[in-house]
Structure formats: structure tokens, C-alpha cells
CSV table of N, CA and C in Angstrom, one decimal:
chain,number,residue,atom,x,y,z
K,15,CYS,N,18.3,18.9,-2.5
K,15,CYS,CA,18.7,20.0,-1.7
K,15,CYS,C,17.5,20.5,-0.9
K,16,CYS,N,17.6,20.9,0.3
K,16,CYS,CA,16.5,21.4,1.1
K,16,CYS,C,16.9,22.7,1.7
K,17,ALA,N,16.4,23.8,1.2
K,17,ALA,CA,16.8,25.1,1.8
K,17,ALA,C,15.6,25.6,2.7
K,18,VAL,N,15.9,25.9,3.9
K,18,VAL,CA,14.8,26.3,4.8
K,18,VAL,C,15.2,27.8,5.2
K,19,LEU,N,14.2,28.6,5.1
K,19,LEU,CA,14.3,30.0,5.4
K,19,LEU,C,13.2,30.4,6.4
K,20,SER,N,13.5,31.0,7.5
K,20,SER,CA,12.5,31.5,8.4
K,20,SER,C,12.6,33.0,8.5
K,21,CYS,N,11.4,33.6,8.4
K,21,CYS,CA,11.3,35.1,8.4
K,21,CYS,C,10.1,35.5,9.3
K,22,VAL,N,10.3,36.6,9.9
K,22,VAL,CA,9.1,37.2,10.6
K,22,VAL,C,8.6,38.3,9.7
K,23,VAL,N,7.3,38.2,9.5
K,23,VAL,CA,6.6,39.3,8.7
K,23,VAL,C,5.4,39.8,9.6
K,24,LEU,N,5.2,41.1,9.4
K,24,LEU,CA,4.2,41.7,10.3
K,24,LEU,C,3.0,42.2,9.5
K,25,CYS,N,2.9,41.9,8.2
K,25,CYS,CA,1.8,42.4,7.4
K,25,CYS,C,1.6,41.5,6.2
K,26,CYS,N,0.5,41.7,5.6
K,26,CYS,CA,0.1,40.9,4.4
K,26,CYS,C,1.1,41.1,3.3
K,27,ILE,N,1.6,42.3,3.1
K,27,ILE,CA,2.5,42.6,2.0
K,27,ILE,C,3.8,41.8,2.2
K,28,GLY,N,4.3,41.7,3.5
K,28,GLY,CA,5.4,40.9,3.8
K,28,GLY,C,5.3,39.4,3.4
K,29,CYS,N,4.1,38.9,3.6
K,29,CYS,CA,3.8,37.5,3.2
K,29,CYS,C,3.9,37.3,1.7
K,30,VAL,N,3.3,38.3,1.0
K,30,VAL,CA,3.3,38.2,-0.5
K,30,VAL,C,4.7,38.3,-1.0
K,31,GLN,N,5.5,39.1,-0.4
K,31,GLN,CA,6.9,39.3,-0.8
K,31,GLN,C,7.7,38.0,-0.5
K,32,LEU,N,7.4,37.3,0.6
K,32,LEU,CA,8.0,36.0,0.9
K,32,LEU,C,7.6,35.0,-0.1
K,33,VAL,N,6.4,34.9,-0.5
K,33,VAL,CA,5.9,33.9,-1.5
K,33,VAL,C,6.6,34.2,-2.9
K,34,VAL,N,6.7,35.4,-3.3
K,34,VAL,CA,7.4,35.8,-4.5
K,34,VAL,C,8.9,35.4,-4.4
K,35,ALA,N,9.5,35.6,-3.3
K,35,ALA,CA,10.9,35.3,-3.2
K,35,ALA,C,11.1,33.7,-3.2
K,36,GLY,N,10.2,33.0,-2.6
K,36,GLY,CA,10.2,31.6,-2.6
K,36,GLY,C,10.0,31.0,-4.0
K,37,THR,N,9.1,31.6,-4.8
K,37,THR,CA,8.8,31.2,-6.1
K,37,THR,C,10.1,31.4,-7.0
K,38,ARG,N,10.8,32.4,-6.8
K,38,ARG,CA,12.0,32.7,-7.6
K,38,ARG,C,13.1,31.6,-7.3
K,39,ARG,N,13.1,31.1,-6.1
K,39,ARG,CA,14.1,30.1,-5.7
K,39,ARG,C,13.8,28.7,-6.1
K,40,LYS,N,12.5,28.4,-6.5
K,40,LYS,CA,12.1,27.1,-6.9
K,40,LYS,C,12.7,26.7,-8.2
K,41,SER,N,13.2,25.4,-8.2
K,41,SER,CA,13.9,24.9,-9.3
K,41,SER,C,12.9,24.5,-10.4
K,42,VAL,N,13.0,25.1,-11.6
K,42,VAL,CA,12.2,24.8,-12.7
K,42,VAL,C,13.0,24.5,-14.0
K,43,ARG,N,12.7,23.5,-14.7
K,43,ARG,CA,13.4,23.2,-16.0
K,43,ARG,C,12.4,22.8,-17.1
K,44,GLN,N,12.8,23.0,-18.3
K,44,GLN,CA,12.0,22.5,-19.4
K,44,GLN,C,12.2,21.0,-19.6
K,45,THR,N,11.1,20.3,-19.9
K,45,THR,CA,11.2,18.9,-20.2
K,45,THR,C,10.4,18.7,-21.5
K,46,MET,N,10.3,17.5,-22.0
K,46,MET,CA,9.5,17.3,-23.2
K,46,MET,C,8.0,17.3,-22.9
K,47,MET,N,7.7,17.3,-21.6
K,47,MET,CA,6.3,17.3,-21.2
K,47,MET,C,5.8,18.7,-20.8
K,48,SER,N,6.7,19.6,-20.4
K,48,SER,CA,6.3,20.9,-19.8
K,48,SER,C,7.5,21.9,-20.0
K,49,ALA,N,7.1,23.1,-20.4
K,49,ALA,CA,8.1,24.2,-20.6
K,49,ALA,C,8.6,24.6,-19.2
K,50,ASN,N,7.8,24.5,-18.2
K,50,ASN,CA,8.2,25.0,-16.8
K,50,ASN,C,7.9,23.9,-15.8
K,51,SER,N,8.6,22.8,-15.9
K,51,SER,CA,8.4,21.7,-15.0
K,51,SER,C,9.1,21.9,-13.7
K,52,SER,N,8.4,21.8,-12.6
K,52,SER,CA,8.9,22.0,-11.3
K,52,SER,C,9.9,20.8,-11.0
K,53,ARG,N,11.0,21.1,-10.5
K,53,ARG,CA,12.0,20.0,-10.1
K,53,ARG,C,12.2,20.0,-8.6
K,54,SER,N,11.4,20.7,-7.9
K,54,SER,CA,11.5,20.7,-6.4
K,54,SER,C,10.1,21.0,-5.8
K,55,HIS,N,10.0,20.6,-4.6
K,55,HIS,CA,8.7,21.0,-3.9
K,55,HIS,C,9.0,22.4,-3.2
K,56,ALA,N,7.9,23.1,-3.0
K,56,ALA,CA,8.0,24.3,-2.2
K,56,ALA,C,7.0,24.3,-1.1
K,57,ILE,N,7.4,24.7,0.1
K,57,ILE,CA,6.5,24.7,1.3
K,57,ILE,C,6.6,26.0,1.9
K,58,LEU,N,5.4,26.6,2.1
K,58,LEU,CA,5.4,27.9,2.9
K,58,LEU,C,4.5,27.6,4.1
K,59,CYS,N,5.1,27.8,5.3
K,59,CYS,CA,4.4,27.6,6.5
K,59,CYS,C,4.2,29.0,7.2
K,60,LEU,N,3.0,29.4,7.3
K,60,LEU,CA,2.6,30.6,7.9
K,60,LEU,C,2.2,30.3,9.4
K,61,GLU,N,2.9,30.8,10.3
K,61,GLU,CA,2.6,30.7,11.7
K,61,GLU,C,2.0,32.0,12.1
K,62,VAL,N,0.7,32.0,12.4
K,62,VAL,CA,0.0,33.3,12.7
K,62,VAL,C,-0.3,33.3,14.2
K,63,THR,N,0.1,34.4,14.8
K,63,THR,CA,-0.2,34.6,16.2
K,63,THR,C,-1.1,35.9,16.3
K,64,SER,N,-2.2,35.7,16.9
K,64,SER,CA,-3.2,36.8,17.1
K,64,SER,C,-3.2,37.3,18.5
K,65,VAL,N,-2.9,38.5,18.7
K,65,VAL,CA,-2.8,39.1,20.0
K,65,VAL,C,-4.1,39.8,20.3
K,66,GLY,N,-4.6,39.6,21.5
K,66,GLY,CA,-5.9,40.3,21.9
K,66,GLY,C,-5.8,41.8,22.0
K,67,ARG,N,-6.9,42.4,22.0
K,67,ARG,CA,-7.0,43.9,22.0
K,67,ARG,C,-6.4,44.4,23.3
K,68,ASP,N,-6.3,43.6,24.3
K,68,ASP,CA,-5.8,44.1,25.6
K,68,ASP,C,-4.3,44.3,25.6
K,69,GLY,N,-3.7,44.0,24.4
K,69,GLY,CA,-2.3,44.3,24.3
K,69,GLY,C,-1.4,43.2,24.8
K,70,ALA,N,-2.0,42.0,25.1
K,70,ALA,CA,-1.2,40.9,25.7
K,70,ALA,C,-0.1,40.5,24.7
K,71,SER,N,1.0,40.1,25.2
K,71,SER,CA,2.1,39.7,24.3
K,71,SER,C,1.8,38.4,23.6
K,72,ALA,N,2.6,38.1,22.6
K,72,ALA,CA,2.4,36.9,21.8
K,72,ALA,C,2.6,35.6,22.7
K,73,GLU,N,3.4,35.8,23.7
K,73,GLU,CA,3.7,34.6,24.6
K,73,GLU,C,2.5,34.4,25.6
K,74,ALA,N,1.6,35.3,25.8
K,74,ALA,CA,0.6,35.2,26.7
K,74,ALA,C,-0.4,34.1,26.4
K,75,GLU,N,-1.0,33.5,27.4
K,75,GLU,CA,-2.0,32.4,27.1
K,75,GLU,C,-3.2,32.8,26.3
K,76,SER,N,-3.5,34.1,26.3
K,76,SER,CA,-4.7,34.6,25.6
K,76,SER,C,-4.4,34.7,24.1
K,77,ALA,N,-3.1,34.7,23.7
K,77,ALA,CA,-2.8,34.7,22.3
K,77,ALA,C,-3.3,33.5,21.6
K,78,ARG,N,-3.8,33.6,20.3
K,78,ARG,CA,-4.3,32.5,19.5
K,78,ARG,C,-3.2,32.2,18.4
K,79,ARG,N,-3.0,30.9,18.2
K,79,ARG,CA,-1.9,30.6,17.3
K,79,ARG,C,-2.5,29.6,16.2
K,80,ALA,N,-2.1,29.7,15.0
K,80,ALA,CA,-2.5,28.8,14.0
K,80,ALA,C,-1.3,28.7,13.0
K,81,LYS,N,-1.3,27.5,12.3
K,81,LYS,CA,-0.3,27.3,11.2
K,81,LYS,C,-1.1,27.0,9.9
K,82,LEU,N,-0.6,27.6,8.8
K,82,LEU,CA,-1.1,27.3,7.5
K,82,LEU,C,0.1,26.9,6.6
K,83,PHE,N,0.0,25.7,6.1
K,83,PHE,CA,1.0,25.2,5.2
K,83,PHE,C,0.5,25.3,3.8
K,84,LEU,N,1.2,26.0,2.9
K,84,LEU,CA,0.9,26.0,1.5
K,84,LEU,C,2.0,25.2,0.8
K,85,VAL,N,1.6,24.2,0.1
K,85,VAL,CA,2.6,23.2,-0.4
K,85,VAL,C,2.4,23.1,-1.9
K,86,ASP,N,3.5,23.3,-2.6
K,86,ASP,CA,3.5,23.1,-4.1
K,86,ASP,C,4.4,21.9,-4.4
K,87,LEU,N,3.7,20.8,-4.7
K,87,LEU,CA,4.5,19.6,-4.9
K,87,LEU,C,4.9,19.5,-6.4
K,88,ALA,N,6.1,19.2,-6.6
K,88,ALA,CA,6.6,19.0,-8.0
K,88,ALA,C,5.9,17.7,-8.6
K,89,GLY,N,5.6,17.8,-9.9
K,89,GLY,CA,4.9,16.7,-10.5
K,89,GLY,C,5.8,15.5,-10.7
K,90,SER,N,5.2,14.3,-10.8
K,90,SER,CA,5.9,13.1,-11.0
K,90,SER,C,5.7,12.7,-12.4
K,91,GLU,N,6.6,13.2,-13.3
K,91,GLU,CA,6.5,12.9,-14.7
K,91,GLU,C,7.2,11.6,-15.0
K,92,ARG,N,6.8,10.9,-15.9
K,92,ARG,CA,7.5,9.7,-16.4
K,92,ARG,C,8.8,10.1,-17.0
K,93,VAL,N,9.9,9.5,-16.6
K,93,VAL,CA,11.2,9.8,-17.1
K,93,VAL,C,11.2,9.7,-18.7
K,94,LYS,N,10.7,8.6,-19.2
K,94,LYS,CA,10.7,8.3,-20.6
K,94,LYS,C,10.0,9.4,-21.4
K,95,LYS,N,8.9,9.9,-20.9
K,95,LYS,CA,8.1,10.9,-21.6
K,95,LYS,C,8.7,12.3,-21.4
K,96,SER,N,9.3,12.5,-20.3
K,96,SER,CA,9.9,13.9,-20.0
K,96,SER,C,11.2,14.1,-20.7
K,97,GLY,N,11.9,13.0,-21.0
K,97,GLY,CA,13.2,13.0,-21.6
K,97,GLY,C,14.3,13.6,-20.8
K,98,VAL,N,14.2,13.6,-19.5
K,98,VAL,CA,15.2,14.2,-18.6
K,98,VAL,C,16.4,13.3,-18.5
K,99,SER,N,17.6,13.9,-18.2
K,99,SER,CA,18.8,13.1,-18.0
K,99,SER,C,19.7,14.0,-17.1
K,100,GLY,N,20.8,13.4,-16.7
K,100,GLY,CA,21.8,14.1,-15.8
K,100,GLY,C,21.2,14.6,-14.5
K,101,ILE,N,21.4,15.9,-14.2
K,101,ILE,CA,20.9,16.5,-13.0
K,101,ILE,C,19.4,16.4,-12.9
K,102,SER,N,18.7,16.7,-14.1
K,102,SER,CA,17.3,16.6,-14.1
K,102,SER,C,16.7,15.2,-13.8
K,103,LEU,N,17.4,14.2,-14.2
K,103,LEU,CA,17.0,12.8,-13.9
K,103,LEU,C,17.1,12.6,-12.4
K,104,LYS,N,18.2,13.1,-11.8
K,104,LYS,CA,18.4,12.9,-10.3
K,104,LYS,C,17.3,13.7,-9.6
K,105,GLU,N,16.9,14.9,-10.0
K,105,GLU,CA,15.8,15.6,-9.4
K,105,GLU,C,14.5,14.9,-9.6
K,106,ALA,N,14.3,14.3,-10.7
K,106,ALA,CA,13.0,13.6,-11.0
K,106,ALA,C,12.9,12.4,-10.1
K,107,GLN,N,14.1,11.7,-9.9
K,107,GLN,CA,14.1,10.5,-9.0
K,107,GLN,C,13.8,10.9,-7.5
K,108,ALA,N,14.4,12.1,-7.1
K,108,ALA,CA,14.2,12.5,-5.7
K,108,ALA,C,12.7,13.0,-5.5
K,109,VAL,N,12.1,13.6,-6.6
K,109,VAL,CA,10.7,14.0,-6.5
K,109,VAL,C,9.8,12.8,-6.4
K,110,GLY,N,10.1,11.8,-7.2
K,110,GLY,CA,9.3,10.5,-7.2
K,110,GLY,C,9.4,9.8,-5.9
K,111,LYS,N,10.6,9.8,-5.3
K,111,LYS,CA,10.8,9.1,-4.0
K,111,LYS,C,10.0,9.8,-2.9
K,112,SER,N,10.1,11.2,-2.9
K,112,SER,CA,9.3,11.9,-1.8
K,112,SER,C,7.8,11.8,-2.0
K,113,LEU,N,7.4,11.8,-3.3
K,113,LEU,CA,5.9,11.6,-3.5
K,113,LEU,C,5.5,10.2,-3.1
K,114,SER,N,6.3,9.3,-3.3
K,114,SER,CA,6.0,7.9,-2.9
K,114,SER,C,5.9,7.8,-1.4
K,115,ALA,N,6.8,8.5,-0.7
K,115,ALA,CA,6.8,8.5,0.8
K,115,ALA,C,5.5,9.2,1.2
K,116,LEU,N,5.1,10.3,0.6
K,116,LEU,CA,3.9,11.0,1.0
K,116,LEU,C,2.7,10.1,0.7
K,117,GLY,N,2.7,9.4,-0.4
K,117,GLY,CA,1.6,8.4,-0.7
K,117,GLY,C,1.5,7.3,0.3
K,118,SER,N,2.6,6.9,0.8
K,118,SER,CA,2.6,5.8,1.9
K,118,SER,C,2.0,6.4,3.2
K,119,CYS,N,2.3,7.6,3.5
K,119,CYS,CA,1.7,8.3,4.7
K,119,CYS,C,0.2,8.4,4.5
K,120,ILE,N,-0.2,8.9,3.3
K,120,ILE,CA,-1.6,9.1,3.0
K,120,ILE,C,-2.4,7.7,3.1
K,121,CYS,N,-1.8,6.7,2.5
K,121,CYS,CA,-2.4,5.3,2.6
K,121,CYS,C,-2.5,4.9,4.1
K,122,ALA,N,-1.5,5.1,4.9
K,122,ALA,CA,-1.5,4.7,6.3
K,122,ALA,C,-2.6,5.5,7.0
K,123,LEU,N,-2.7,6.8,6.7
K,123,LEU,CA,-3.7,7.6,7.4
K,123,LEU,C,-5.2,7.3,7.0
K,124,THR,N,-5.3,6.7,5.8
K,124,THR,CA,-6.7,6.4,5.4
K,124,THR,C,-7.0,4.9,5.6
K,125,ASP,N,-6.0,4.1,6.0
K,125,ASP,CA,-6.3,2.7,6.3
K,125,ASP,C,-6.6,2.6,7.8
K,126,ASN,N,-7.8,2.2,8.1
K,126,ASN,CA,-8.2,2.1,9.5
K,126,ASN,C,-7.5,1.1,10.3
K,127,THR,N,-6.8,0.1,9.7
K,127,THR,CA,-6.1,-0.9,10.4
K,127,THR,C,-4.7,-0.6,10.6
K,128,SER,N,-4.1,0.5,10.0
K,128,SER,CA,-2.7,0.8,10.1
K,128,SER,C,-2.5,1.5,11.4
K,129,ARG,N,-1.4,1.1,12.1
K,129,ARG,CA,-1.1,1.7,13.4
K,129,ARG,C,0.1,2.7,13.3
K,130,HIS,N,0.8,2.6,12.2
K,130,HIS,CA,2.1,3.3,12.0
K,130,HIS,C,2.0,4.2,10.7
K,131,VAL,N,2.3,5.5,10.9
K,131,VAL,CA,2.4,6.3,9.7
K,131,VAL,C,3.9,6.6,9.5
K,132,PRO,N,4.4,6.3,8.3
K,132,PRO,CA,5.9,6.4,8.1
K,132,PRO,C,6.3,7.9,7.8
K,133,TYR,N,6.1,8.8,8.7
K,133,TYR,CA,6.5,10.2,8.5
K,133,TYR,C,8.0,10.4,8.3
K,134,ARG,N,8.8,9.5,8.9
K,134,ARG,CA,10.2,9.6,8.9
K,134,ARG,C,10.9,9.2,7.6
K,135,ASP,N,10.1,8.8,6.6
K,135,ASP,CA,10.7,8.2,5.4
K,135,ASP,C,11.2,9.3,4.4
K,136,SER,N,10.8,10.6,4.6
K,136,SER,CA,11.4,11.6,3.8
K,136,SER,C,11.3,13.0,4.5
K,137,LYS,N,12.1,13.9,4.0
K,137,LYS,CA,12.0,15.3,4.6
K,137,LYS,C,10.6,15.9,4.4
K,138,LEU,N,10.1,15.6,3.2
K,138,LEU,CA,8.7,16.1,2.9
K,138,LEU,C,7.7,15.7,3.9
K,139,THR,N,7.7,14.4,4.2
K,139,THR,CA,6.6,13.9,5.1
K,139,THR,C,6.9,14.3,6.5
K,140,ARG,N,8.1,14.5,6.9
K,140,ARG,CA,8.4,15.0,8.2
K,140,ARG,C,7.9,16.5,8.3
K,141,LEU,N,8.1,17.3,7.3
K,141,LEU,CA,7.7,18.7,7.3
K,141,LEU,C,6.2,18.8,7.3
K,142,LEU,N,5.5,17.8,6.6
K,142,LEU,CA,4.0,17.9,6.5
K,142,LEU,C,3.3,17.1,7.6
K,143,GLN,N,4.0,16.5,8.5
K,143,GLN,CA,3.4,15.7,9.5
K,143,GLN,C,2.2,16.4,10.2
K,144,GLU,N,2.4,17.6,10.6
K,144,GLU,CA,1.4,18.4,11.3
K,144,GLU,C,0.2,18.6,10.4
K,145,SER,N,0.4,18.8,9.1
K,145,SER,CA,-0.7,19.0,8.2
K,145,SER,C,-1.5,17.8,7.9
K,146,LEU,N,-0.8,16.6,7.9
K,146,LEU,CA,-1.5,15.4,7.6
K,146,LEU,C,-2.2,14.7,8.7
K,147,GLY,N,-1.7,14.9,9.9
K,147,GLY,CA,-2.3,14.2,11.1
K,147,GLY,C,-2.7,15.2,12.1
K,148,GLY,N,-3.1,14.6,13.2
K,148,GLY,CA,-3.5,15.5,14.4
K,148,GLY,C,-4.9,16.2,14.1
K,149,ASN,N,-5.0,17.5,14.4
K,149,ASN,CA,-6.3,18.1,14.3
K,149,ASN,C,-6.3,19.1,13.1
K,150,ALA,N,-5.5,18.8,12.1
K,150,ALA,CA,-5.4,19.7,10.9
K,150,ALA,C,-6.5,19.4,9.9
K,151,ASN,N,-6.8,20.5,9.2
K,151,ASN,CA,-7.7,20.3,8.0
K,151,ASN,C,-6.8,20.3,6.8
K,152,THR,N,-6.9,19.3,5.9
K,152,THR,CA,-6.0,19.1,4.8
K,152,THR,C,-6.8,19.2,3.5
K,153,MET,N,-6.3,20.0,2.5
K,153,MET,CA,-7.0,20.1,1.2
K,153,MET,C,-5.9,20.0,0.2
K,154,MET,N,-6.2,19.2,-0.9
K,154,MET,CA,-5.2,19.1,-2.0
K,154,MET,C,-5.9,19.5,-3.3
K,155,CYS,N,-5.2,20.4,-4.0
K,155,CYS,CA,-5.6,20.7,-5.4
K,155,CYS,C,-4.7,20.0,-6.3
K,156,CYS,N,-5.3,19.3,-7.2
K,156,CYS,CA,-4.5,18.5,-8.2
K,156,CYS,C,-4.5,19.3,-9.5
K,157,HIS,N,-3.3,19.5,-10.1
K,157,HIS,CA,-3.2,20.2,-11.4
K,157,HIS,C,-2.9,19.1,-12.4
K,158,VAL,N,-3.8,19.0,-13.4
K,158,VAL,CA,-3.6,17.9,-14.4
K,158,VAL,C,-3.6,18.5,-15.8
K,159,SER,N,-3.2,17.7,-16.7
K,159,SER,CA,-3.1,18.1,-18.1
K,159,SER,C,-4.3,17.6,-18.9
K,160,PRO,N,-4.9,18.5,-19.7
K,160,PRO,CA,-6.0,18.0,-20.5
K,160,PRO,C,-5.6,17.2,-21.8
K,161,ALA,N,-4.3,17.1,-22.0
K,161,ALA,CA,-3.8,16.4,-23.2
K,161,ALA,C,-4.0,14.9,-23.1
K,162,GLU,N,-4.5,14.3,-24.1
K,162,GLU,CA,-4.7,12.9,-24.1
K,162,GLU,C,-3.4,12.1,-23.9
K,163,ALA,N,-2.3,12.7,-24.4
K,163,ALA,CA,-1.0,12.0,-24.3
K,163,ALA,C,-0.6,11.9,-22.9
K,164,ASN,N,-1.2,12.7,-22.0
K,164,ASN,CA,-0.8,12.7,-20.5
K,164,ASN,C,-1.9,12.0,-19.7
K,165,LEU,N,-2.7,11.2,-20.3
K,165,LEU,CA,-3.8,10.6,-19.6
K,165,LEU,C,-3.3,9.7,-18.4
K,166,ASP,N,-2.3,9.0,-18.6
K,166,ASP,CA,-1.7,8.1,-17.5
K,166,ASP,C,-1.4,9.0,-16.2
K,167,GLU,N,-0.6,10.1,-16.5
K,167,GLU,CA,-0.2,11.0,-15.4
K,167,GLU,C,-1.4,11.6,-14.7
K,168,THR,N,-2.4,12.0,-15.5
K,168,THR,CA,-3.6,12.7,-15.0
K,168,THR,C,-4.4,11.7,-14.1
K,169,LEU,N,-4.6,10.5,-14.6
K,169,LEU,CA,-5.3,9.5,-13.7
K,169,LEU,C,-4.5,9.2,-12.5
K,170,SER,N,-3.2,9.1,-12.5
K,170,SER,CA,-2.4,8.8,-11.3
K,170,SER,C,-2.5,10.0,-10.3
K,171,THR,N,-2.5,11.2,-10.9
K,171,THR,CA,-2.6,12.4,-10.0
K,171,THR,C,-4.0,12.4,-9.3
K,172,MET,N,-5.1,12.1,-10.1
K,172,MET,CA,-6.4,12.1,-9.6
K,172,MET,C,-6.6,11.0,-8.5
K,173,ARG,N,-6.0,9.8,-8.7
K,173,ARG,CA,-6.1,8.8,-7.7
K,173,ARG,C,-5.3,9.2,-6.4
K,174,TYR,N,-4.2,9.9,-6.6
K,174,TYR,CA,-3.4,10.4,-5.4
K,174,TYR,C,-4.3,11.4,-4.6
K,175,GLY,N,-4.9,12.3,-5.4
K,175,GLY,CA,-5.8,13.3,-4.7
K,175,GLY,C,-7.0,12.6,-4.1
K,176,ASN,N,-7.6,11.6,-4.7
K,176,ASN,CA,-8.7,10.9,-4.1
K,176,ASN,C,-8.3,10.3,-2.8
K,177,ARG,N,-7.2,9.6,-2.8
K,177,ARG,CA,-6.7,9.0,-1.5
K,177,ARG,C,-6.5,10.1,-0.4
K,178,ALA,N,-5.9,11.2,-0.8
K,178,ALA,CA,-5.7,12.3,0.2
K,178,ALA,C,-7.0,12.8,0.7
K,179,SER,N,-8.1,12.8,-0.1
K,179,SER,CA,-9.4,13.4,0.3
K,179,SER,C,-10.0,12.5,1.4
K,180,LYS,N,-9.6,11.3,1.5
K,180,LYS,CA,-10.1,10.4,2.5
K,180,LYS,C,-9.5,10.5,3.9
K,181,ILE,N,-8.5,11.4,4.0
K,181,ILE,CA,-7.8,11.6,5.4
K,181,ILE,C,-8.9,12.2,6.3
K,182,THR,N,-9.1,11.6,7.4
K,182,THR,CA,-9.9,12.3,8.5
K,182,THR,C,-9.1,12.4,9.7
K,183,ASN,N,-9.1,13.6,10.2
K,183,ASN,CA,-8.3,13.9,11.5
K,183,ASN,C,-9.3,14.1,12.6
K,184,LYS,N,-8.8,14.0,13.8
K,184,LYS,CA,-9.6,14.2,15.0
K,184,LYS,C,-9.4,15.6,15.5
K,185,PRO,N,-10.6,16.3,15.7
K,185,PRO,CA,-10.5,17.7,16.1
K,185,PRO,C,-9.9,17.9,17.5
């Protein structure tokens, strides 16, 4: 399921309230690997318009615009280790599929010989297209487990982050 909500906020407090509201809507379930396992991705896109001191409107050419995407990707836990079934299994499969599509985009963006980036392969990659390509600066924080039992997932996550760190965009 993909729920999109668009709101206009005029101050920092409004942004914080929007983040809190989005966090409440995020799907989380307990698995054998985590008490609070994310079962969905969350994306917050802040579109900031700065209006000059001359009082020009937001539509004026003197207005400066920027977008900031804050993305919380659900983890890709191994089904056997997480012990999920039913709805949770379907959610895990959808998460895995979208992370795989994102990985394909990241590989295409870091491969100097690739001419096509498959952004259309998932809703996630379509939403993140501006963040991954063009003149964007992209940063990824990887959250990993210190437990030895989760070494495979930790290494996979670190490889994913390492590939993403090699994305270079044109200013």
C-alpha cells in the first residue's frame, strides 16, 4: 500500500508534527529478529521555498526552491530468520522487491557504461528519482545489528550502502 499525503507547513513545528504523524502511520511488526521491525518504507519530502526580503511571492523568479527527501527504508530481513508469515510475509516480499529495484538503480548509476537507470521498476525508485540522479546530493545512513547472528544482514546492508556512496551526480 502506498499512502501519499501532501501538507503545507509554515514553520519548523509544523514539520516536526508531520514527521511524528508519519511515524505513527508507519507499519511496524514484531519478528524473531526485531521487536519493532519496519514493514514499510517512509518518505518525507520537504519542498522549501525561500522568499526574498523584498516580499516577492513564492512564484516569483527571485524565490529559491529546494527539496529534501528523508527516507526510512524498511530492512530486508531473511524470511527464515524473521519467522514471518501471512500478511507479514507479503510485506517482507514487497520490501525486498522494492529494495532490489533500488539496488538496480544504484548499480546503474555507479556503472559508467550503463545508459539506462530503471527508475520505473518500483514506486520507491520513481519517488526517489530526483534524489538519486540529476544534481542532488545523496547520503545514506545504514543501521546494522551488532549481533553476530545477524552478520549476513549487516554485511549485505554495508555493501548496499557502499554502492550508494559511489553515486556521483552532475551539479
